Short mmCIF file of C-alpha atoms in Angstrom, two decimals:
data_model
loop_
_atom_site.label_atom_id
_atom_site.label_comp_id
_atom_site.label_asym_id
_atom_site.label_seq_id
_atom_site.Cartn_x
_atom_site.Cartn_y
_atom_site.Cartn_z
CA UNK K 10 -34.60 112.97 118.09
CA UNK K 11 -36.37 110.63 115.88
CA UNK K 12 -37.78 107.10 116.79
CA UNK K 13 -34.73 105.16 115.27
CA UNK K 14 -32.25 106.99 116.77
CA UNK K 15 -33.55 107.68 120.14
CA UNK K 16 -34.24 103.50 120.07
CA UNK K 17 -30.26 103.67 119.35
CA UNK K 18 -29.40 105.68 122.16
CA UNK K 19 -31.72 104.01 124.96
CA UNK K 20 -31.38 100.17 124.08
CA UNK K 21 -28.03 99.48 121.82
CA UNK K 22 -26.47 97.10 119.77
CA UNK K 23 -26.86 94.06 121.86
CA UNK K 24 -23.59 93.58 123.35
CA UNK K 25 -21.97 91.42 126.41
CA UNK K 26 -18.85 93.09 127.03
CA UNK K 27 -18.33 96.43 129.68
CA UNK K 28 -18.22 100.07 127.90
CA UNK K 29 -14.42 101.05 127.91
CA UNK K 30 -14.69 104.70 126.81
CA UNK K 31 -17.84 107.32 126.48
CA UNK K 32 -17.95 106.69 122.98
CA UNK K 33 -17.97 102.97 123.04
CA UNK K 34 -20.39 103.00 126.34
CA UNK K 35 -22.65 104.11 123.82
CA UNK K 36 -21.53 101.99 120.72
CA UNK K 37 -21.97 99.03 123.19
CA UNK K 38 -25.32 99.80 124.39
CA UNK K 39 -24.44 98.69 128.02
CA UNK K 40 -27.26 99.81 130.29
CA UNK K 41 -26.23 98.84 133.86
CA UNK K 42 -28.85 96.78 135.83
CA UNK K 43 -30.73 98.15 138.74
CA UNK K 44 -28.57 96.22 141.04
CA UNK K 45 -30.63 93.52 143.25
CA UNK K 46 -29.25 91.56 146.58
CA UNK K 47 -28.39 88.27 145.81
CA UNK K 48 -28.47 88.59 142.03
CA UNK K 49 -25.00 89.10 140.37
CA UNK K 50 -24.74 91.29 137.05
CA UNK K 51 -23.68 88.39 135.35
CA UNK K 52 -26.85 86.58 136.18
CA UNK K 53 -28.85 89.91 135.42
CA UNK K 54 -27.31 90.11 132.11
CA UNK K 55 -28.39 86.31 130.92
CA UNK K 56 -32.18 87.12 132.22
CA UNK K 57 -31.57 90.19 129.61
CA UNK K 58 -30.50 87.96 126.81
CA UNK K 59 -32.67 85.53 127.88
CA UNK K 60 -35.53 87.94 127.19
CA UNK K 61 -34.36 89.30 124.51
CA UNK K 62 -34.52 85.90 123.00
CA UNK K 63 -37.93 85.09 123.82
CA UNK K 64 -39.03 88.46 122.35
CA UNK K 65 -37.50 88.19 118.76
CA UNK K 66 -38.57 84.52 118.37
CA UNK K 67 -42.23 85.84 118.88
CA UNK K 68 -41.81 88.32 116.70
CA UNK K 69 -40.04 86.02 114.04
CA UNK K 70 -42.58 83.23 114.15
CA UNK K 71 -45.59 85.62 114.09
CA UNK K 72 -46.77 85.98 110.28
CA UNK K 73 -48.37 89.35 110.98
CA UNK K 74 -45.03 90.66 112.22
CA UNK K 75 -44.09 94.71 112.15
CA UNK K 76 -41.16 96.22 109.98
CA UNK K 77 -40.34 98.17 112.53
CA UNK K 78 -39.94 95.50 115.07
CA UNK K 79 -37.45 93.27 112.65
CA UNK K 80 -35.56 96.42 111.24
CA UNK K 81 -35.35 96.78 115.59
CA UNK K 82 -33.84 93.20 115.62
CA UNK K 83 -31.42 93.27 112.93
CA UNK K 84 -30.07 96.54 114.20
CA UNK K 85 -29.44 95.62 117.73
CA UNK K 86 -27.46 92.58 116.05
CA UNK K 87 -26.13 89.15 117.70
CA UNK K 88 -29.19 87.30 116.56
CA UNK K 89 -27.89 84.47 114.52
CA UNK K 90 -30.24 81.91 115.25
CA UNK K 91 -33.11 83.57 113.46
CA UNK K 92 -30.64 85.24 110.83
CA UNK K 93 -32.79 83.30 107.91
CA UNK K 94 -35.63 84.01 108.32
CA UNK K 95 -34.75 88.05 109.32
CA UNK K 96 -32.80 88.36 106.22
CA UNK K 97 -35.71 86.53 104.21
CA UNK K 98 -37.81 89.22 105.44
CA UNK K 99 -35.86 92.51 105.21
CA UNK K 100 -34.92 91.10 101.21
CA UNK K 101 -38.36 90.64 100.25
CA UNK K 102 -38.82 87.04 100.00
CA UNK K 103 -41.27 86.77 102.93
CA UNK K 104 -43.90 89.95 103.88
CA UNK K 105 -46.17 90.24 106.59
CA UNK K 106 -49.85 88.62 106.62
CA UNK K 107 -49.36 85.86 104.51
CA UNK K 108 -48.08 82.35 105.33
CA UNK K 109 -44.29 81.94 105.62
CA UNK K 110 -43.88 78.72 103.34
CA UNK K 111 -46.74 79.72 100.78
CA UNK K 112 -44.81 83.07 99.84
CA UNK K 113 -41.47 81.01 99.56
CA UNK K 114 -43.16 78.26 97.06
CA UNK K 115 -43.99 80.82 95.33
CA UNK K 116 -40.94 82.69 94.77
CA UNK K 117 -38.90 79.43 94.08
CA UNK K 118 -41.29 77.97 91.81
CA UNK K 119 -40.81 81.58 89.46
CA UNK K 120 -36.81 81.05 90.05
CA UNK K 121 -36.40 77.96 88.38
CA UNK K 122 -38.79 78.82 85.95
CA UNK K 123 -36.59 81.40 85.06
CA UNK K 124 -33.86 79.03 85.22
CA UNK K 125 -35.72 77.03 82.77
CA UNK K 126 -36.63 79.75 80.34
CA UNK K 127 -33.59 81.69 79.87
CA UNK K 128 -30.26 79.12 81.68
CA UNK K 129 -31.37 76.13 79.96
CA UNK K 130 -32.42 77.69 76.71
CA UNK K 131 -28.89 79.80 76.79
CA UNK K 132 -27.67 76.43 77.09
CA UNK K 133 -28.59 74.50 74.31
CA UNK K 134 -28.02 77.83 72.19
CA UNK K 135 -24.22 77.86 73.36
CA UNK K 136 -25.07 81.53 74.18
CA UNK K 137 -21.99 83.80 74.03
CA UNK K 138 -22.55 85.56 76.91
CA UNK K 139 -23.32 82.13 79.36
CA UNK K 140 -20.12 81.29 78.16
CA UNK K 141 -18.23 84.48 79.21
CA UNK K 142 -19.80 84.37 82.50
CA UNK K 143 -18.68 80.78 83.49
CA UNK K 144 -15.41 81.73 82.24
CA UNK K 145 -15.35 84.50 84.56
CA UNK K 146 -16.68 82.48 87.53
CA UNK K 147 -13.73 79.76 86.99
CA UNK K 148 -11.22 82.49 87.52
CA UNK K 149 -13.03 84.20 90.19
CA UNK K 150 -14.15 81.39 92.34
CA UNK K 151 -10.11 80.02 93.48
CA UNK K 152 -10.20 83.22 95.45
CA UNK K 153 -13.68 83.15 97.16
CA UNK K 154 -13.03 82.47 100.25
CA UNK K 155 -10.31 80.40 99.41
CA UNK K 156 -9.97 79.20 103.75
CA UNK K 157 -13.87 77.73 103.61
CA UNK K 158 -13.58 74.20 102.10
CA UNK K 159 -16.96 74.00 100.55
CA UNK K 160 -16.22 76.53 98.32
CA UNK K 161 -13.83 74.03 96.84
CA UNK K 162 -15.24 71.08 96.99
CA UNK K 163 -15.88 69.12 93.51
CA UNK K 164 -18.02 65.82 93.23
CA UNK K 165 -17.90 63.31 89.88
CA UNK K 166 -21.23 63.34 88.34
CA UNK K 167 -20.03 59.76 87.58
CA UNK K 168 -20.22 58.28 90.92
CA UNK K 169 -23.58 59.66 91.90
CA UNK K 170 -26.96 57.86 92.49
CA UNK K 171 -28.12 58.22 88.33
CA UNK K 172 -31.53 58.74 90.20
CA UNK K 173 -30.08 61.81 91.37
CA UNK K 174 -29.16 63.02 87.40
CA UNK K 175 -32.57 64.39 87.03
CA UNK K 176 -32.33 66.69 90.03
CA UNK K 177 -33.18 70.03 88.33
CA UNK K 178 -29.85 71.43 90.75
CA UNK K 179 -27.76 69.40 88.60
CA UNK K 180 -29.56 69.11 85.10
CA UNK K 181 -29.33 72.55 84.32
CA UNK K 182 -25.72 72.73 83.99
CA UNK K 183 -23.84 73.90 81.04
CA UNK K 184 -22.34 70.69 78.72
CA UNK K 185 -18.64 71.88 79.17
CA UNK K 186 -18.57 71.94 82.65
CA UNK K 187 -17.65 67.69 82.28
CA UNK K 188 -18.57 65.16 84.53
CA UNK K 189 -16.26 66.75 87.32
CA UNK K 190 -17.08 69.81 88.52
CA UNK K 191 -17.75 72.28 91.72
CA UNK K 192 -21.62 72.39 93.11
CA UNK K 193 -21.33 75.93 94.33
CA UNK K 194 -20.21 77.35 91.53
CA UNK K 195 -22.43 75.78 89.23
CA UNK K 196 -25.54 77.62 91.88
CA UNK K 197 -23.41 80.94 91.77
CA UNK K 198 -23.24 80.81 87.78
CA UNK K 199 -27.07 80.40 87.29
CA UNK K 200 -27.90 83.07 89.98
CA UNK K 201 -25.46 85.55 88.28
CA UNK K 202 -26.28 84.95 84.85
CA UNK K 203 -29.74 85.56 85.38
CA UNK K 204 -29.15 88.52 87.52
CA UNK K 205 -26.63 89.98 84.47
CA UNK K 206 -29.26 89.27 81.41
CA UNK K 207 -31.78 91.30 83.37
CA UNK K 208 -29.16 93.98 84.31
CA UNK K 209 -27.78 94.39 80.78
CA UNK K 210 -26.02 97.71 81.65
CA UNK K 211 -24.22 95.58 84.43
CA UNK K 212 -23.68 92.10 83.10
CA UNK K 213 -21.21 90.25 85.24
CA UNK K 214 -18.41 91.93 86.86
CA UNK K 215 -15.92 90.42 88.99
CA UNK K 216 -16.29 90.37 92.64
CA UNK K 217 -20.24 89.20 92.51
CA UNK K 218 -19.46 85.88 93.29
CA UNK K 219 -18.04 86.64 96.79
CA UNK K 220 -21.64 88.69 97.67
CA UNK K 221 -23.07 85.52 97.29
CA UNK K 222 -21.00 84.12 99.82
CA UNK K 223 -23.04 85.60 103.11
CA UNK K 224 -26.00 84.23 101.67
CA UNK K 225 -25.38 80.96 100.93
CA UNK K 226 -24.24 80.64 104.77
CA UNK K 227 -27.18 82.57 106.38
CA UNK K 228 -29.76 80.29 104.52
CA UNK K 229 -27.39 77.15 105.09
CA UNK K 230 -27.58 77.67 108.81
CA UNK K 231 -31.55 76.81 108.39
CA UNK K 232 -30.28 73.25 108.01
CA UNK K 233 -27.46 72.82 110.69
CA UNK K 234 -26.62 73.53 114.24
CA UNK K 235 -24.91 76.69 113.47
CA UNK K 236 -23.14 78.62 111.21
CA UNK K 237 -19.90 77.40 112.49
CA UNK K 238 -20.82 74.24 111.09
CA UNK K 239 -21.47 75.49 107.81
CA UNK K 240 -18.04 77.53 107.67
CA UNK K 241 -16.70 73.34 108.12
CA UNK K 242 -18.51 71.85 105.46
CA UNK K 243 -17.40 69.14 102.58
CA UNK K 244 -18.73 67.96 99.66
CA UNK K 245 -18.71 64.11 98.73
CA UNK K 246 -19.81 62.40 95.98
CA UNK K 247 -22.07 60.46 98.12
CA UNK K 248 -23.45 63.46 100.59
CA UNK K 249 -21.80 66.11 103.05
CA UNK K 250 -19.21 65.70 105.69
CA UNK K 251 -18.19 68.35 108.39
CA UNK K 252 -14.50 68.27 108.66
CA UNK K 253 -14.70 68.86 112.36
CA UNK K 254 -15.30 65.55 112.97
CA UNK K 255 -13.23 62.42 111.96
CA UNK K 256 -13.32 60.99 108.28
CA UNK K 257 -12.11 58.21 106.92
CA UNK K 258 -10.74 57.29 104.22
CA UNK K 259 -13.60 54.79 102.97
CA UNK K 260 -16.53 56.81 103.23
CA UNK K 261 -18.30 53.69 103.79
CA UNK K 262 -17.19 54.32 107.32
CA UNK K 263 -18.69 57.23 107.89
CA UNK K 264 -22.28 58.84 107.79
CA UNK K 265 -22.50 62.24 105.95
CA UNK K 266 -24.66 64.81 107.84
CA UNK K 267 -26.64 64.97 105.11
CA UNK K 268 -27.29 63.03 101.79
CA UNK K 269 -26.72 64.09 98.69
CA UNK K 270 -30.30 63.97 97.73
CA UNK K 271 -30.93 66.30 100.94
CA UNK K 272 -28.18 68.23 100.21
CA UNK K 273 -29.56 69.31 96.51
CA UNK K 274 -33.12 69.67 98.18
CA UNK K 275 -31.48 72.07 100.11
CA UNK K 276 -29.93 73.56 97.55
CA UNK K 277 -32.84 73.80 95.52
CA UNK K 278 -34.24 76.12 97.73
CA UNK K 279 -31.23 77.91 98.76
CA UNK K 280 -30.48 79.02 95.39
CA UNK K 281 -33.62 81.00 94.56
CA UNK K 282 -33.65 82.57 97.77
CA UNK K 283 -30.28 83.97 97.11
CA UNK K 284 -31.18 85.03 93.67
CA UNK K 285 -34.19 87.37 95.28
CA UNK K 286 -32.29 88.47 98.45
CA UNK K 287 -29.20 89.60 96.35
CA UNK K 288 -31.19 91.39 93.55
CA UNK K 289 -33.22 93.36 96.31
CA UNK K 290 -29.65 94.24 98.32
CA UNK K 291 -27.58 94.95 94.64
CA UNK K 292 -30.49 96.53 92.18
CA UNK K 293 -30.28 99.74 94.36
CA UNK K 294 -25.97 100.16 93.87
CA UNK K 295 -26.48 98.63 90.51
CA UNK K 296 -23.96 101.65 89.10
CA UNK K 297 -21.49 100.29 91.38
CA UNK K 298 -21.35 97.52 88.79
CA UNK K 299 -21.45 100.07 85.34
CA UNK K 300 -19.05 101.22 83.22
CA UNK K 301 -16.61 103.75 84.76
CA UNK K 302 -18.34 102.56 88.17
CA UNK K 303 -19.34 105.90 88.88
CA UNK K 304 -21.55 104.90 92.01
CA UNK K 305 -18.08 103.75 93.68
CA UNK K 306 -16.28 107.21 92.72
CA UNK K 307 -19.30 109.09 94.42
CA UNK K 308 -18.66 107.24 97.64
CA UNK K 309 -14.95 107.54 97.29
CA UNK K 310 -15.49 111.88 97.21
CA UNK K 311 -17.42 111.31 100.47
CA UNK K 312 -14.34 109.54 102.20
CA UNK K 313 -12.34 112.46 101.50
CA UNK K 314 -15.14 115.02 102.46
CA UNK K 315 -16.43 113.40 106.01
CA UNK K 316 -12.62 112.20 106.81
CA UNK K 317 -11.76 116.11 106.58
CA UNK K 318 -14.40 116.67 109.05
CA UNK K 319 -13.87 114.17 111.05
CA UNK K 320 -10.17 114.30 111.49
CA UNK K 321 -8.58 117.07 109.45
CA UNK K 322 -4.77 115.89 110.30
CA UNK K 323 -5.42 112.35 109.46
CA UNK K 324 -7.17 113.29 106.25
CA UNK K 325 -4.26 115.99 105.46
CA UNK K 326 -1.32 112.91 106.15
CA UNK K 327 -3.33 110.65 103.69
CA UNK K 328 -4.43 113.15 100.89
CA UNK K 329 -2.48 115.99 100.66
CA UNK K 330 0.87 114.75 102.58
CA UNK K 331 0.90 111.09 100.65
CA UNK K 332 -1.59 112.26 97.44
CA UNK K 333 -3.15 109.01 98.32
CA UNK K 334 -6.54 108.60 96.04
CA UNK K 335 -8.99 106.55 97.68
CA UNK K 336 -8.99 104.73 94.36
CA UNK K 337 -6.07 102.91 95.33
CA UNK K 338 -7.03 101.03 98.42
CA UNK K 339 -11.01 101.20 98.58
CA UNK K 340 -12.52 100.25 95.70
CA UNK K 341 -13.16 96.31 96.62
CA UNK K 342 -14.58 97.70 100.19
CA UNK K 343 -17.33 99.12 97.76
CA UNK K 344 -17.55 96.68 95.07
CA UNK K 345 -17.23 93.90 97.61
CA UNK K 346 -19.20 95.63 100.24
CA UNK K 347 -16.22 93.89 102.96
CA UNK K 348 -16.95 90.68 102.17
CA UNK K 349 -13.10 89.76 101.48
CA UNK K 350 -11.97 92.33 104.57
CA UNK K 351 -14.18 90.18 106.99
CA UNK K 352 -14.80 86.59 107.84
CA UNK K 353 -18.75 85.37 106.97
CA UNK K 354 -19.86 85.46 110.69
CA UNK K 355 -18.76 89.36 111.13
CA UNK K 356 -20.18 90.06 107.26
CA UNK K 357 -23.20 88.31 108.54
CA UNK K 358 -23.47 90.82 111.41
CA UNK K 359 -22.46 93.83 109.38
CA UNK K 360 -24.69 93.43 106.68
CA UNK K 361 -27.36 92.36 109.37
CA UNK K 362 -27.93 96.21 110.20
CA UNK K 363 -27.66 97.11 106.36
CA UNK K 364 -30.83 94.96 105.41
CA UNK K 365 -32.24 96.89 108.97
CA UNK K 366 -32.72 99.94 106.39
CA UNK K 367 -34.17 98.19 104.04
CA UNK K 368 -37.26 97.88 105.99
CA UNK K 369 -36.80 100.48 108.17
CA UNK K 370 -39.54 103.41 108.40
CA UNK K 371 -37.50 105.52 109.14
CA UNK K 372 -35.50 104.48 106.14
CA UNK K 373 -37.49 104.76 102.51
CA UNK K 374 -34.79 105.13 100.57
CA UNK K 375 -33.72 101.51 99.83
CA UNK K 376 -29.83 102.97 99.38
CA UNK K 377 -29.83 104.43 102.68
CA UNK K 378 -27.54 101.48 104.05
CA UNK K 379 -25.08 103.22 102.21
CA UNK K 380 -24.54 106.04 104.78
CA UNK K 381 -23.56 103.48 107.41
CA UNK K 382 -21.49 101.69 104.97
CA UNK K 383 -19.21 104.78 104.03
CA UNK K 384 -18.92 105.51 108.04
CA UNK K 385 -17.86 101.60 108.64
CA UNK K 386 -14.73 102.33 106.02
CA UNK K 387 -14.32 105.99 107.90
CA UNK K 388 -13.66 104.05 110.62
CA UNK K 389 -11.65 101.51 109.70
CA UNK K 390 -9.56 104.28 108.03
CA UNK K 391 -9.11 106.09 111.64
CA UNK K 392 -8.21 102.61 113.00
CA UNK K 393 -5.02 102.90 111.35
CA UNK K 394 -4.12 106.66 112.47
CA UNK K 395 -2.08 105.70 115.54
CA UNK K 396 0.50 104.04 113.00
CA UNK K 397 0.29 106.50 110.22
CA UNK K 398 0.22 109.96 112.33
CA UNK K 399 2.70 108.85 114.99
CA UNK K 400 5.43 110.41 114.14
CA UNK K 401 3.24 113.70 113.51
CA UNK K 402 1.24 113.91 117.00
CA UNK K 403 5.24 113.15 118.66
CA UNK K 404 6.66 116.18 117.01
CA UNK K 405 4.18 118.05 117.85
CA UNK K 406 3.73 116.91 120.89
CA UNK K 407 0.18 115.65 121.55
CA UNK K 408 -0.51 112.17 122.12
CA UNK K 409 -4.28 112.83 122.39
CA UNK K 410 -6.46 111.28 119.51
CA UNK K 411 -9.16 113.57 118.91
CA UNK K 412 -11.44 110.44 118.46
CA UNK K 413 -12.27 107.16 120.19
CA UNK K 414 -11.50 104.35 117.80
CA UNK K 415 -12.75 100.40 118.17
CA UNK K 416 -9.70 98.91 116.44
CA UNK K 417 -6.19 100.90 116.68
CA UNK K 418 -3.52 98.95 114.25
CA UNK K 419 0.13 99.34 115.93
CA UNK K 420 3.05 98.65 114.41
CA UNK K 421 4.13 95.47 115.81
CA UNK K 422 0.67 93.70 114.23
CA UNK K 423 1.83 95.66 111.18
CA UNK K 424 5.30 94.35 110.93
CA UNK K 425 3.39 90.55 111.31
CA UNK K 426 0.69 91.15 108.35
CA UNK K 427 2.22 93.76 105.73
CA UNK K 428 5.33 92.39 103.49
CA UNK K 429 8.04 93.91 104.26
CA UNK K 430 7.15 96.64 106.46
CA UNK K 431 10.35 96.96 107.91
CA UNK K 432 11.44 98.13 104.42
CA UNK K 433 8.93 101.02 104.16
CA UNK K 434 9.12 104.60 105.40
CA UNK K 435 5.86 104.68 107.53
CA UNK K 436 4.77 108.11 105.87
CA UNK K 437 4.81 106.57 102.74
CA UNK K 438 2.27 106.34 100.10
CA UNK K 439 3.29 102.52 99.79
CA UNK K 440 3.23 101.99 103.70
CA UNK K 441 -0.79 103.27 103.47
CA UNK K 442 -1.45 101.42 100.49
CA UNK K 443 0.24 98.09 101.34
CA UNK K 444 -1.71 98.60 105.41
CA UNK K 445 -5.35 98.66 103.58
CA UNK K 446 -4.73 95.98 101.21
CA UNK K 447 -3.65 93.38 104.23
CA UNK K 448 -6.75 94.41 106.22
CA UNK K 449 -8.23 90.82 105.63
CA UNK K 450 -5.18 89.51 107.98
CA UNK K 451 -5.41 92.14 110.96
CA UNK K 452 -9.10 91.72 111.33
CA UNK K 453 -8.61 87.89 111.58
CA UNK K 454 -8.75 88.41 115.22
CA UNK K 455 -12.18 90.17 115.42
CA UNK K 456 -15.00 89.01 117.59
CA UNK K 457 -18.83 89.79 117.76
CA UNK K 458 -17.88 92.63 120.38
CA UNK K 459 -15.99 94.60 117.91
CA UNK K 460 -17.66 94.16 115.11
CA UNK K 461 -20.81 95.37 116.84
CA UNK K 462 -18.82 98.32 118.67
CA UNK K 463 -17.36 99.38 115.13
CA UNK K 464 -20.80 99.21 113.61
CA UNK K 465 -21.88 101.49 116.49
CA UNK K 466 -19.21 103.90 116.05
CA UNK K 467 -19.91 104.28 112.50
CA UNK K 468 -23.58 105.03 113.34
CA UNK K 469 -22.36 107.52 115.67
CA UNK K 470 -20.68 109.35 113.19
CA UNK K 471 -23.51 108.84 110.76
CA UNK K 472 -26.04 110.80 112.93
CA UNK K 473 -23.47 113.31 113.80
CA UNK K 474 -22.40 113.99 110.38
CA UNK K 475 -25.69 112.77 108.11
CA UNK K 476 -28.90 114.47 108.65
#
């Protein structure tokens, strides 16, 4: 049994909640207590975390930390507090031996540099192609994350501080964009046009903006409480607002959490870390992104081949019963990687034991994540088999499901989420189709727990089925 997985199988996901089944007992990574008089589990299990705590901020704030110990850290999951700096590390931006903020500097001064040489200069050459791509972005960004107000937040470049004019976040901006326009997609459209002129065989394809997203929260938190104060942030002219707490109507009233000169400091630095952390996560899937996408058709063949496997009745219902192509419902769960199927904070966890392969040892192939992705969507797929292979396991009857599954979609949550599921046959090829497509709405409900026992599931399958 190798290192990784035997570190799998004796510590776990980090998880608070009991093990329900022998497959999730493992998912959860529950290892009971030696019990102790006078010392209730509960109290046991908050020395644990308490520990556990300790132990990764050691690690995080050493700079002559091991791989092995933060791949360790991002795959045992629930460790938001340090997310920034983890993800910094497993992307690249920060390595071991060398200080923290001198490696950073560095990095950021080269961004906007780049941002200089090639966004401005496209800029004053009304380049073609930075027109095409803003175009693109001011279609795409009304439906990123279209329920997380900053996203949608515009300020007036007339009402700010003219001090403020010269900040390089808002002087390299393209001259159409007029004196109204939205912060965050002005960052997005710089990263991704200079990610798509030095990925010519990609360019910009729709859906990018919305990988950004996770990002953009993870290295927000640095500044804030928590990222639940991010996911409640507003843009003013005159600085940021949370929209947890009151506002008035005359800002005057009110002081912004931060400034706007803080807040484009922030972003100053924000946006070239996102630049490097997504190019090191997408240049490995860049034909995900080409012509005919044929990475995405190579992942769709192994739904169909590990489903079989996995559950041959479920995968007969769906592919030779309904002649349903995976093209149909899981293309944006690749090109997307789930970032519209979950909210940030479960994306942030997900993705959190992606970037653990990255750096992994065990790991050297940087597309390795993949595996784990294609056994997250197997999963989700089997979530749904209760409601599509009811009828089947009745006539037959066997109620037993040949596998444990985290999330199990009945009908009733169906009939709330899908239009007009009472008008479809539920072995139809529309039923399936129009079930994957609302996933976004029956995973509102998700917590930590389930995201972390779903991620373990997948891995179990993964080892079983992946050598």
């Amino acid at each position: 049994m190798s290192g990784f997985l035997s570190r799998f199988f004796n510590r776990g996901r980090s998880n608070s909640t009991d093990s329900i089944s022998s497959v999730s007992s493992i998912s959860n990574g529950i290892m009971k207590p030696p019990s102790s008089p006078g010392i209730s589990a509960m109290e046991l299990r908050k020395g644990s975390e308490m520990s556990r705590k300790i132990r990764i901020k050691s690690i995080v704030e050493d700079e002559n930390f091991s791989l092995d110990d933060i791949s360790e850290i991002l795959f045992d999951g629930n460790c938001f507090e340090h997310i920034p700096t983890l993800w910094r590390i497993a992307t690249g931006l920060i390595s071991p031996g060398v200080d923290f903020n001198t490696q950073l500097r560095h990095k950021r001064n080269k961004y906007w540099r780049m941002v200089n040489d090639h966004f401005t200069t496209s800029i004053k050459r009304n380049s073609t192609v930075l027109t095409r791509i803003i175009e693109q972005i001011a279609k795409d960004m009304p439906r990123t994350q279209p329920n997380i107000p900053l996203f949608h937040c515009t300020i007036n470049i007339s009402n700010i501080d003219p001090e403020l004019l010269e900040h390089p976040v808002l002087t390299n901006r393209p001259n159409d964009m007029g004196s109204e326009y939205n912060i965050i997609e002005l960052v997005f459209t710089r990263i991704l046009y200079l990610w798509s002129i030095r990925h010519p065989a990609c360019g910009y394809v729709q859906g990018m903006d919305v990988l950004l997203c996770p990002f953009l929260y993870v290295y927000l938190q640095e500044y804030f409480d928590d990222i639940d104060t991010c996911l409640s942030l507003i843009v003013r002219d005159n600085g940021v607002y949370c929209i947890n707490t009151p506002i008035s109507l005359d800002d005057s009233c009110n002081q912004p959490l931060l400034s706007m000169h803080q807040f484009l400091d922030y972003l100053f630095d924000i946006e070239s870390d996102i630049y490097h952390s997504y190019t090191t996560f997408i240049d490995p899937i860049q034909d995900f992104f080409t012509e005919g996408y044929p990475g995405i058709k190579k992942q769709m063949t192994f739904i169909e081949h590990y489903l079989e496997i996995i559950d041959p009745e479920l995968h007969n219902h769906l592919f030779n019963n309904l002649g349903l192509d995976p093209l149909m419902y899981s293309f944006r769960w690749f090109n997307c990687l789930l970032a519209r199927e979950f909210n940030i904070k479960m994306i942030v966890e997900l993705w959190g034991c992606y970037f653990s392969r990255l750096i992994s040892p065990q790991f050297k192939d940087t597309t390795k994540w993949l595996n784990l992705h294609l056994f997250v969507i197997i999963t989700i797929i089997l979530s749904f088999k209760k409601l599509f292979c009811e009828e089947n396991l009745l006539e037959n009857g066997n109620r037993r499901f040949p596998h444990h599954v985290t999330l199990s979609f009945d009908a009733d949550e169906v009939a709330d989420k899908v239009p007009n599921a009472n008008l479809m046959k539920s072995n139809s090829i529309e039923f399936a189709v129009s079930c994957f497509q609302t996933l976004p709405d029956l995973l509102k409900g998700i917590d930590i727990n389930d995201i972390s026992t779903l991620i373990s599931q997948a891995y179990v399958f993964e080892t079983t089925h992946i050598e």
